[in-house]
PDB file of C-alpha atoms in Angstrom:
ATOM      1  CA  MET A   1     263.709 124.172  21.407  1.00 70.00           C
ATOM      2  CA  ASP A   2     263.540 120.615  22.767  1.00 84.00           C
ATOM      3  CA  LYS A   3     264.023 117.414  20.750  1.00 88.00           C
ATOM      4  CA  GLN A   4     260.305 116.704  20.408  1.00 90.00           C
ATOM      5  CA  LEU A   5     259.571 120.145  18.949  1.00 92.00           C
ATOM      6  CA  LEU A   6     262.609 119.840  16.676  1.00 94.00           C
ATOM      7  CA  LEU A   7     261.256 116.528  15.339  1.00 93.00           C
ATOM      8  CA  ILE A   8     257.821 118.029  14.683  1.00 93.00           C
ATOM      9  CA  CYS A   9     259.437 120.991  12.923  1.00 95.00           C
ATOM     10  CA  ALA A  10     261.437 118.552  10.779  1.00 94.00           C
ATOM     11  CA  LEU A  11     258.262 116.714   9.756  1.00 93.00           C
ATOM     12  CA  THR A  12     256.608 120.032   8.862  1.00 94.00           C
ATOM     13  CA  PHE A  13     259.711 120.982   6.891  1.00 95.00           C
ATOM     14  CA  ILE A  14     259.611 117.751   4.866  1.00 93.00           C
ATOM     15  CA  ILE A  15     255.922 118.192   4.023  1.00 92.00           C
ATOM     16  CA  HIS A  16     256.357 121.730   2.745  1.00 94.00           C
ATOM     17  CA  ILE A  17     259.622 121.318   0.870  1.00 93.00           C
ATOM     18  CA  ILE A  18     258.124 118.415  -1.093  1.00 91.00           C
ATOM     19  CA  GLY A  19     255.023 120.502  -1.780  1.00 90.00           C
ATOM     20  CA  THR A  20     257.226 123.290  -3.166  1.00 91.00           C
ATOM     21  CA  LEU A  21     259.331 120.942  -5.293  1.00 89.00           C
ATOM     22  CA  ALA A  22     256.134 119.670  -6.929  1.00 87.00           C
ATOM     23  CA  TYR A  23     256.286 122.683  -9.256  1.00 86.00           C
ATOM     24  CA  SER A  24     259.617 121.491 -10.671  1.00 84.00           C
ATOM     25  CA  VAL A  25     258.064 118.142 -11.586  1.00 84.00           C
ATOM     26  CA  ARG A  26     255.899 119.838 -14.207  1.00 84.00           C
ATOM     27  CA  ILE A  27     258.952 121.583 -15.636  1.00 83.00           C
ATOM     28  CA  ALA A  28     260.763 118.237 -15.793  1.00 81.00           C
ATOM     29  CA  GLY A  29     257.713 116.725 -17.480  1.00 82.00           C
ATOM     30  CA  ILE A  30     257.790 119.482 -20.079  1.00 85.00           C
ATOM     31  CA  ARG A  31     261.506 118.962 -20.709  1.00 83.00           C
ATOM     32  CA  THR A  32     261.183 115.193 -21.080  1.00 82.00           C
ATOM     33  CA  ARG A  33     257.682 115.261 -22.639  1.00 81.00           C
ATOM     34  CA  ARG A  34     256.742 112.636 -20.025  1.00 81.00           C
ATOM     35  CA  ILE A  35     254.175 114.357 -17.808  1.00 81.00           C
ATOM     36  CA  ALA A  36     252.438 111.178 -16.649  1.00 79.00           C
ATOM     37  CA  VAL A  37     255.699 109.416 -15.800  1.00 81.00           C
ATOM     38  CA  SER A  38     257.001 112.497 -13.992  1.00 82.00           C
ATOM     39  CA  LEU A  39     253.912 112.737 -11.808  1.00 80.00           C
ATOM     40  CA  ALA A  40     253.981 108.988 -11.146  1.00 79.00           C
ATOM     41  CA  LEU A  41     257.616 109.095 -10.001  1.00 77.00           C
ATOM     42  CA  PHE A  42     256.967 112.144  -7.868  1.00 81.00           C
ATOM     43  CA  SER A  43     254.365 110.116  -5.999  1.00 82.00           C
ATOM     44  CA  ILE A  44     257.328 108.308  -4.399  1.00 79.00           C
ATOM     45  CA  LEU A  45     258.295 111.556  -2.697  1.00 79.00           C
ATOM     46  CA  MET A  46     254.656 112.198  -1.887  1.00 83.00           C
ATOM     47  CA  LEU A  47     254.705 108.949   0.083  1.00 83.00           C
ATOM     48  CA  LEU A  48     257.434 110.493   2.227  1.00 82.00           C
ATOM     49  CA  SER A  49     255.323 113.623   2.648  1.00 85.00           C
ATOM     50  CA  ARG A  50     252.224 111.659   3.609  1.00 82.00           C
ATOM     51  CA  THR A  51     254.197 109.514   6.034  1.00 86.00           C
ATOM     52  CA  SER A  52     255.542 112.659   7.673  1.00 86.00           C
ATOM     53  CA  ASN A  53     252.029 114.056   7.838  1.00 84.00           C
ATOM     54  CA  SER A  54     250.703 110.878   9.449  1.00 86.00           C
ATOM     55  CA  PHE A  55     253.246 111.238  12.278  1.00 89.00           C
ATOM     56  CA  LEU A  56     252.965 115.018  12.572  1.00 90.00           C
ATOM     57  CA  GLY A  57     249.388 115.042  13.870  1.00 87.00           C
ATOM     58  CA  PRO A  58     249.839 112.481  16.677  1.00 90.00           C
ATOM     59  CA  PHE A  59     253.185 113.927  17.819  1.00 92.00           C
ATOM     60  CA  LEU A  60     251.775 117.443  17.942  1.00 92.00           C
ATOM     61  CA  ALA A  61     248.556 116.303  19.606  1.00 91.00           C
ATOM     62  CA  LYS A  62     250.599 114.513  22.281  1.00 91.00           C
ATOM     63  CA  ARG A  63     252.624 117.662  22.889  1.00 91.00           C
ATOM     64  CA  VAL A  64     249.446 119.700  23.287  1.00 91.00           C
ATOM     65  CA  GLU A  65     247.891 117.166  25.668  1.00 91.00           C
ATOM     66  CA  THR A  66     251.067 117.027  27.761  1.00 90.00           C
ATOM     67  CA  GLY A  67     251.161 120.809  27.895  1.00 89.00           C
ATOM     68  CA  ILE A  68     247.539 120.975  29.046  1.00 87.00           C
ATOM     69  CA  ASP A  69     248.067 118.302  31.715  1.00 88.00           C
ATOM     70  CA  GLN A  70     251.159 120.104  32.999  1.00 89.00           C
ATOM     71  CA  HIS A  71     249.348 123.483  32.937  1.00 86.00           C
ATOM     72  CA  VAL A  72     251.788 124.964  30.454  1.00 87.00           C
ATOM     73  CA  ALA A  73     250.840 128.536  29.531  1.00 86.00           C
ATOM     74  CA  ALA A  74     248.896 128.951  26.297  1.00 87.00           C
ATOM     75  CA  SER A  75     251.459 131.515  25.159  1.00 88.00           C
ATOM     76  CA  THR A  76     254.210 128.900  25.450  1.00 90.00           C
ATOM     77  CA  LEU A  77     252.290 126.403  23.319  1.00 91.00           C
ATOM     78  CA  LEU A  78     251.465 129.179  20.872  1.00 94.00           C
ATOM     79  CA  ALA A  79     255.187 129.796  20.464  1.00 94.00           C
ATOM     80  CA  ASP A  80     255.582 126.131  19.494  1.00 93.00           C
ATOM     81  CA  PHE A  81     253.024 126.556  16.703  1.00 95.00           C
ATOM     82  CA  ARG A  82     254.816 129.698  15.547  1.00 95.00           C
ATOM     83  CA  TRP A  83     257.986 127.652  15.163  1.00 95.00           C
ATOM     84  CA  LEU A  84     256.118 125.075  13.093  1.00 95.00           C
ATOM     85  CA  LEU A  85     254.755 127.726  10.759  1.00 96.00           C
ATOM     86  CA  PHE A  86     258.229 129.235  10.494  1.00 96.00           C
ATOM     87  CA  SER A  87     259.512 125.788   9.477  1.00 96.00           C
ATOM     88  CA  ALA A  88     256.902 125.746   6.688  1.00 95.00           C
ATOM     89  CA  SER A  89     258.120 129.121   5.400  1.00 96.00           C
ATOM     90  CA  LEU A  90     261.769 128.088   5.627  1.00 97.00           C
ATOM     91  CA  ALA A  91     261.026 124.868   3.722  1.00 96.00           C
ATOM     92  CA  THR A  92     259.279 126.848   0.989  1.00 95.00           C
ATOM     93  CA  ILE A  93     262.296 129.142   0.587  1.00 95.00           C
ATOM     94  CA  LEU A  94     264.744 126.239   0.418  1.00 95.00           C
ATOM     95  CA  GLY A  95     262.440 124.353  -1.946  1.00 92.00           C
ATOM     96  CA  ALA A  96     262.358 127.374  -4.268  1.00 92.00           C
ATOM     97  CA  ILE A  97     266.165 127.503  -4.306  1.00 92.00           C
ATOM     98  CA  LEU A  98     266.378 123.771  -5.042  1.00 90.00           C
ATOM     99  CA  ILE A  99     263.865 123.768  -7.920  1.00 89.00           C
ATOM    100  CA  PRO A 100     266.490 124.062 -10.725  1.00 87.00           C
ATOM    101  CA  THR A 101     268.639 121.322  -9.183  1.00 86.00           C
ATOM    102  CA  PHE A 102     265.697 119.034  -8.511  1.00 86.00           C
ATOM    103  CA  GLN A 103     264.325 119.589 -12.009  1.00 85.00           C
ATOM    104  CA  ARG A 104     267.591 118.468 -13.641  1.00 84.00           C
ATOM    105  CA  ALA A 105     267.925 115.450 -11.373  1.00 81.00           C
ATOM    106  CA  PHE A 106     264.303 114.514 -11.918  1.00 81.00           C
ATOM    107  CA  CYS A 107     264.710 114.670 -15.701  1.00 82.00           C
ATOM    108  CA  ARG A 108     267.533 112.154 -15.370  1.00 82.00           C
ATOM    109  CA  ALA A 109     265.302 109.939 -13.219  1.00 79.00           C
ATOM    110  CA  VAL A 110     262.514 110.029 -15.812  1.00 81.00           C
ATOM    111  CA  GLU A 111     264.940 109.085 -18.595  1.00 77.00           C
ATOM    112  CA  HIS A 112     266.320 106.216 -16.514  1.00 74.00           C
ATOM    113  CA  PHE A 113     262.826 104.943 -15.775  1.00 76.00           C
ATOM    114  CA  GLN A 114     261.935 104.997 -19.477  1.00 75.00           C
ATOM    115  CA  VAL A 115     264.756 102.542 -20.101  1.00 72.00           C
ATOM    116  CA  HIS A 116     264.361 100.161 -17.156  1.00 74.00           C
ATOM    117  CA  ARG A 117     260.670 100.636 -16.227  1.00 73.00           C
ATOM    118  CA  SER A 118     261.397  99.710 -12.622  1.00 74.00           C
ATOM    119  CA  VAL A 119     261.061 101.937  -9.569  1.00 74.00           C
ATOM    120  CA  PRO A 120     263.286  99.679  -7.386  1.00 75.00           C
ATOM    121  CA  LYS A 121     266.059  99.830 -10.012  1.00 73.00           C
ATOM    122  CA  LEU A 122     265.655 103.592 -10.186  1.00 71.00           C
ATOM    123  CA  LEU A 123     266.033 103.905  -6.414  1.00 71.00           C
ATOM    124  CA  LEU A 124     269.078 101.628  -6.393  1.00 71.00           C
ATOM    125  CA  HIS A 125     270.655 103.638  -9.200  1.00 67.00           C
ATOM    126  CA  ALA A 126     269.968 106.889  -7.355  1.00 67.00           C
ATOM    127  CA  VAL A 127     271.614 105.682  -4.154  1.00 65.00           C
ATOM    128  CA  PHE A 128     274.378 103.287  -5.242  1.00 64.00           C
ATOM    129  CA  LYS A 129     275.183 103.758  -8.931  1.00 61.00           C
ATOM    130  CA  GLY A 130     276.146 107.342  -9.453  1.00 60.00           C
ATOM    131  CA  GLY A 131     272.832 109.015  -8.784  1.00 59.00           C
ATOM    132  CA  LEU A 132     274.211 111.082  -5.937  1.00 60.00           C
ATOM    133  CA  SER A 133     277.223 112.187  -7.992  1.00 63.00           C
ATOM    134  CA  HIS A 134     274.851 113.247 -10.772  1.00 64.00           C
ATOM    135  CA  LEU A 135     272.976 115.294  -8.204  1.00 63.00           C
ATOM    136  CA  LYS A 136     276.174 117.231  -7.516  1.00 65.00           C
ATOM    137  CA  THR A 137     276.673 117.989 -11.199  1.00 66.00           C
ATOM    138  CA  SER A 138     273.028 119.041 -11.488  1.00 68.00           C
ATOM    139  CA  ALA A 139     273.302 121.578  -8.682  1.00 71.00           C
ATOM    140  CA  SER A 140     272.224 125.002  -9.874  1.00 74.00           C
ATOM    141  CA  LEU A 141     270.776 128.173  -8.395  1.00 71.00           C
ATOM    142  CA  PRO A 142     267.702 129.896  -9.859  1.00 75.00           C
ATOM    143  CA  LYS A 143     268.642 132.132 -12.782  1.00 71.00           C
ATOM    144  CA  PRO A 144     268.196 135.907 -12.289  1.00 69.00           C
ATOM    145  CA  ALA A 145     266.312 136.017 -15.609  1.00 64.00           C
ATOM    146  CA  ASN A 146     263.429 134.156 -13.964  1.00 62.00           C
ATOM    147  CA  PHE A 147     262.983 137.132 -11.642  1.00 63.00           C
ATOM    148  CA  THR A 148     263.844 140.054 -13.890  1.00 62.00           C
ATOM    149  CA  GLY A 149     261.190 138.948 -16.377  1.00 60.00           C
ATOM    150  CA  LEU A 150     258.342 138.788 -13.858  1.00 61.00           C
ATOM    151  CA  ARG A 151     256.717 141.892 -15.311  1.00 63.00           C
ATOM    152  CA  GLN A 152     256.215 140.096 -18.590  1.00 63.00           C
ATOM    153  CA  GLN A 153     253.152 137.971 -19.252  1.00 60.00           C
ATOM    154  CA  SER A 154     253.230 134.963 -16.936  1.00 60.00           C
ATOM    155  CA  GLY A 155     250.016 133.153 -17.773  1.00 65.00           C
ATOM    156  CA  VAL A 156     248.725 133.341 -14.221  1.00 77.00           C
ATOM    157  CA  SER A 157     246.339 136.142 -13.280  1.00 80.00           C
ATOM    158  CA  VAL A 158     246.436 138.294 -10.176  1.00 85.00           C
ATOM    159  CA  SER A 159     243.263 136.624  -8.937  1.00 88.00           C
ATOM    160  CA  MET A 160     244.777 133.164  -9.401  1.00 88.00           C
ATOM    161  CA  THR A 161     247.935 134.217  -7.563  1.00 90.00           C
ATOM    162  CA  ALA A 162     245.876 135.677  -4.713  1.00 93.00           C
ATOM    163  CA  MET A 163     243.828 132.490  -4.577  1.00 93.00           C
ATOM    164  CA  ASN A 164     247.030 130.468  -4.229  1.00 93.00           C
ATOM    165  CA  VAL A 165     248.110 132.691  -1.330  1.00 95.00           C
ATOM    166  CA  ILE A 166     244.794 132.170   0.457  1.00 95.00           C
ATOM    167  CA  ALA A 167     244.654 128.443  -0.266  1.00 93.00           C
ATOM    168  CA  THR A 168     248.214 127.897   0.979  1.00 94.00           C
ATOM    169  CA  ALA A 169     247.583 129.931   4.124  1.00 95.00           C
ATOM    170  CA  LEU A 170     244.417 128.000   4.984  1.00 94.00           C
ATOM    171  CA  TRP A 171     245.937 124.612   4.141  1.00 93.00           C
ATOM    172  CA  THR A 172     249.054 125.374   6.210  1.00 93.00           C
ATOM    173  CA  VAL A 173     247.194 126.540   9.304  1.00 95.00           C
ATOM    174  CA  GLY A 174     244.263 124.098   9.282  1.00 91.00           C
ATOM    175  CA  VAL A 175     245.620 121.227  11.377  1.00 92.00           C
ATOM    176  CA  PHE A 176     247.617 123.546  13.639  1.00 94.00           C
ATOM    177  CA  ALA A 177     244.553 125.683  14.356  1.00 94.00           C
ATOM    178  CA  ALA A 178     242.468 122.618  15.196  1.00 94.00           C
ATOM    179  CA  LEU A 179     245.020 121.454  17.748  1.00 94.00           C
ATOM    180  CA  TYR A 180     245.636 124.924  19.173  1.00 94.00           C
ATOM    181  CA  ALA A 181     241.877 125.255  19.654  1.00 93.00           C
ATOM    182  CA  GLY A 182     242.242 122.502  22.257  1.00 91.00           C
ATOM    183  CA  VAL A 183     244.678 124.748  24.113  1.00 92.00           C
ATOM    184  CA  LEU A 184     242.214 127.636  24.117  1.00 92.00           C
ATOM    185  CA  ASP A 185     239.417 125.436  25.452  1.00 91.00           C
ATOM    186  CA  PRO A 186     240.537 122.015  26.707  1.00 90.00           C
ATOM    187  CA  SER A 187     236.921 120.970  27.333  1.00 89.00           C
ATOM    188  CA  VAL A 188     236.372 120.571  23.574  1.00 90.00           C
ATOM    189  CA  ARG A 189     239.894 119.628  22.511  1.00 89.00           C
ATOM    190  CA  VAL A 190     238.888 116.198  21.142  1.00 89.00           C
ATOM    191  CA  THR A 191     236.081 117.691  19.042  1.00 93.00           C
ATOM    192  CA  SER A 192     238.296 120.587  17.929  1.00 92.00           C
ATOM    193  CA  SER A 193     241.054 118.242  16.755  1.00 90.00           C
ATOM    194  CA  THR A 194     238.633 116.757  14.188  1.00 90.00           C
ATOM    195  CA  LEU A 195     237.508 120.115  12.775  1.00 92.00           C
ATOM    196  CA  SER A 196     240.541 121.146  10.729  1.00 90.00           C
ATOM    197  CA  SER A 197     238.428 120.771   7.572  1.00 89.00           C
ATOM    198  CA  ILE A 198     236.523 123.915   8.587  1.00 90.00           C
ATOM    199  CA  ILE A 199     239.679 125.873   7.802  1.00 91.00           C
ATOM    200  CA  ASN A 200     241.512 123.882   5.136  1.00 89.00           C
ATOM    201  CA  GLY A 201     238.393 122.567   3.398  1.00 87.00           C
ATOM    202  CA  GLY A 202     238.127 125.797   1.436  1.00 87.00           C
ATOM    203  CA  ALA A 203     241.798 125.495   0.490  1.00 89.00           C
ATOM    204  CA  THR A 204     241.239 121.986  -0.826  1.00 88.00           C
ATOM    205  CA  ILE A 205     238.348 123.173  -2.989  1.00 90.00           C
ATOM    206  CA  MET A 206     240.309 126.125  -4.398  1.00 90.00           C
ATOM    207  CA  MET A 207     243.295 123.940  -5.244  1.00 89.00           C
ATOM    208  CA  ALA A 208     241.243 121.134  -6.795  1.00 88.00           C
ATOM    209  CA  VAL A 209     238.760 123.267  -8.721  1.00 89.00           C
ATOM    210  CA  PHE A 210     240.762 126.320  -9.763  1.00 88.00           C
ATOM    211  CA  ILE A 211     244.529 126.224  -9.205  1.00 88.00           C
ATOM    212  CA  ASP A 212     245.590 122.671 -10.159  1.00 87.00           C
ATOM    213  CA  PRO A 213     243.466 122.512 -13.353  1.00 89.00           C
ATOM    214  CA  HIS A 214     244.844 125.887 -14.458  1.00 87.00           C
ATOM    215  CA  ILE A 215     248.463 124.768 -13.983  1.00 87.00           C
ATOM    216  CA  SER A 216     247.755 121.447 -15.705  1.00 85.00           C
ATOM    217  CA  GLY A 217     246.249 123.293 -18.667  1.00 87.00           C
ATOM    218  CA  MET A 218     249.306 125.535 -18.906  1.00 87.00           C
ATOM    219  CA  THR A 219     251.568 122.464 -18.808  1.00 86.00           C
ATOM    220  CA  ASP A 220     249.743 120.959 -21.776  1.00 85.00           C
ATOM    221  CA  ASP A 221     249.893 124.311 -23.617  1.00 86.00           C
ATOM    222  CA  VAL A 222     253.693 124.361 -23.272  1.00 87.00           C
ATOM    223  CA  ILE A 223     254.001 120.837 -24.662  1.00 86.00           C
ATOM    224  CA  GLU A 224     251.713 121.724 -27.569  1.00 85.00           C
ATOM    225  CA  GLY A 225     253.740 124.866 -28.286  1.00 84.00           C
ATOM    226  CA  LYS A 226     250.932 127.308 -27.503  1.00 84.00           C
ATOM    227  CA  ILE A 227     253.037 129.114 -24.895  1.00 84.00           C
ATOM    228  CA  GLU A 228     256.770 129.273 -24.260  1.00 84.00           C
ATOM    229  CA  GLU A 229     258.519 127.400 -21.484  1.00 83.00           C
ATOM    230  CA  SER A 230     259.961 130.703 -20.214  1.00 80.00           C
ATOM    231  CA  GLN A 231     256.417 131.942 -19.628  1.00 83.00           C
ATOM    232  CA  PHE A 232     255.606 128.817 -17.664  1.00 86.00           C
ATOM    233  CA  ARG A 233     258.744 129.300 -15.576  1.00 85.00           C
ATOM    234  CA  ARG A 234     257.587 132.818 -14.690  1.00 84.00           C
ATOM    235  CA  THR A 235     254.287 131.298 -13.638  1.00 87.00           C
ATOM    236  CA  VAL A 236     256.135 128.900 -11.346  1.00 88.00           C
ATOM    237  CA  VAL A 237     258.039 131.802  -9.782  1.00 88.00           C
ATOM    238  CA  TRP A 238     254.767 133.608  -9.072  1.00 89.00           C
ATOM    239  CA  LEU A 239     253.190 130.472  -7.629  1.00 90.00           C
ATOM    240  CA  VAL A 240     256.171 129.709  -5.394  1.00 92.00           C
ATOM    241  CA  GLY A 241     256.213 133.314  -4.235  1.00 92.00           C
ATOM    242  CA  SER A 242     252.509 133.193  -3.459  1.00 94.00           C
ATOM    243  CA  ARG A 243     253.016 129.901  -1.628  1.00 94.00           C
ATOM    244  CA  LEU A 244     255.663 131.540   0.563  1.00 95.00           C
ATOM    245  CA  ALA A 245     253.330 134.473   1.202  1.00 96.00           C
ATOM    246  CA  GLY A 246     250.639 132.010   2.217  1.00 96.00           C
ATOM    247  CA  THR A 247     252.857 130.337   4.830  1.00 96.00           C
ATOM    248  CA  LEU A 248     253.690 133.774   6.262  1.00 96.00           C
ATOM    249  CA  ILE A 249     250.045 134.863   6.380  1.00 96.00           C
ATOM    250  CA  ALA A 250     249.242 131.596   8.176  1.00 96.00           C
ATOM    251  CA  GLN A 251     251.021 133.068  11.206  1.00 96.00           C
ATOM    252  CA  PHE A 252     248.274 135.709  11.457  1.00 96.00           C
ATOM    253  CA  LEU A 253     245.452 133.233  10.819  1.00 95.00           C
ATOM    254  CA  LEU A 254     246.439 130.728  13.512  1.00 95.00           C
ATOM    255  CA  VAL A 255     244.695 132.262  16.523  1.00 95.00           C
ATOM    256  CA  PRO A 256     241.558 133.520  14.685  1.00 95.00           C
ATOM    257  CA  SER A 257     241.141 130.113  13.033  1.00 95.00           C
ATOM    258  CA  ALA A 258     241.492 128.369  16.384  1.00 94.00           C
ATOM    259  CA  VAL A 259     238.849 130.677  17.882  1.00 95.00           C
ATOM    260  CA  VAL A 260     236.469 129.811  15.034  1.00 95.00           C
ATOM    261  CA  ILE A 261     237.036 126.102  15.585  1.00 95.00           C
ATOM    262  CA  VAL A 262     236.364 126.453  19.318  1.00 95.00           C
ATOM    263  CA  GLY A 263     233.097 128.225  18.535  1.00 94.00           C
ATOM    264  CA  VAL A 264     232.021 125.493  16.140  1.00 94.00           C
ATOM    265  CA  ALA A 265     233.044 122.740  18.586  1.00 93.00           C
ATOM    266  CA  LYS A 266     230.940 124.290  21.340  1.00 90.00           C
ATOM    267  CA  GLY A 267     227.992 124.706  19.006  1.00 84.00           C
ATOM    268  CA  LEU A 268     227.844 121.079  17.931  1.00 81.00           C
TER     269      LEU A 268
END
């Protein structure tokens, strides 16, 4: 693995670990009873994710174009995309392990913000005034009880879990498939690179219309005392597990999705 591919894998890793840690923000919001503030502070990390995403596309596109110009075998470029998808799965696993730690640290951040009402002060405190030492004391692994109780009622249906698997798989593979389509047929690579929405558009709809509203409703139910926090935690475990399954299934969807995009690009 060369330095350029390692950098692209790192950007993919950042995007997916932040996406996985988003589940812990809701738990922190429940603990602090500050859902709006929690989501607002998490947007700082989302800026990092979006910045990584803005560099990921051009770097990967450049790698594909260089490979095409140098007549690199399609199988070699396909291996690069496999590594990227593996990075997404690895980030999801690490993100799942870090959820308890991140939740505790994020609760502290929310409480600090409630006092000072300043994001710059919060960032300075996190870096220079004991924030990092607090992170060490907050370190914790997921409790076995969160897994042993999965057979109990979780609040998320099988259909919703399956939908999260599909949505994650499509969202993960969308941009990669659009760029790999250019490898399969270089004559339409510019058109193909703009057609990622054919694949991840459905994922966006499923997340916005079904998954996110359902999780938001459950979050409010926990705060109102309609369901227990332990039940919501089981829901998070199921959702993280389905997210991991989605990144793994994306490996199998990469080539078929790229073939579909090539067909659409030629038909335009």
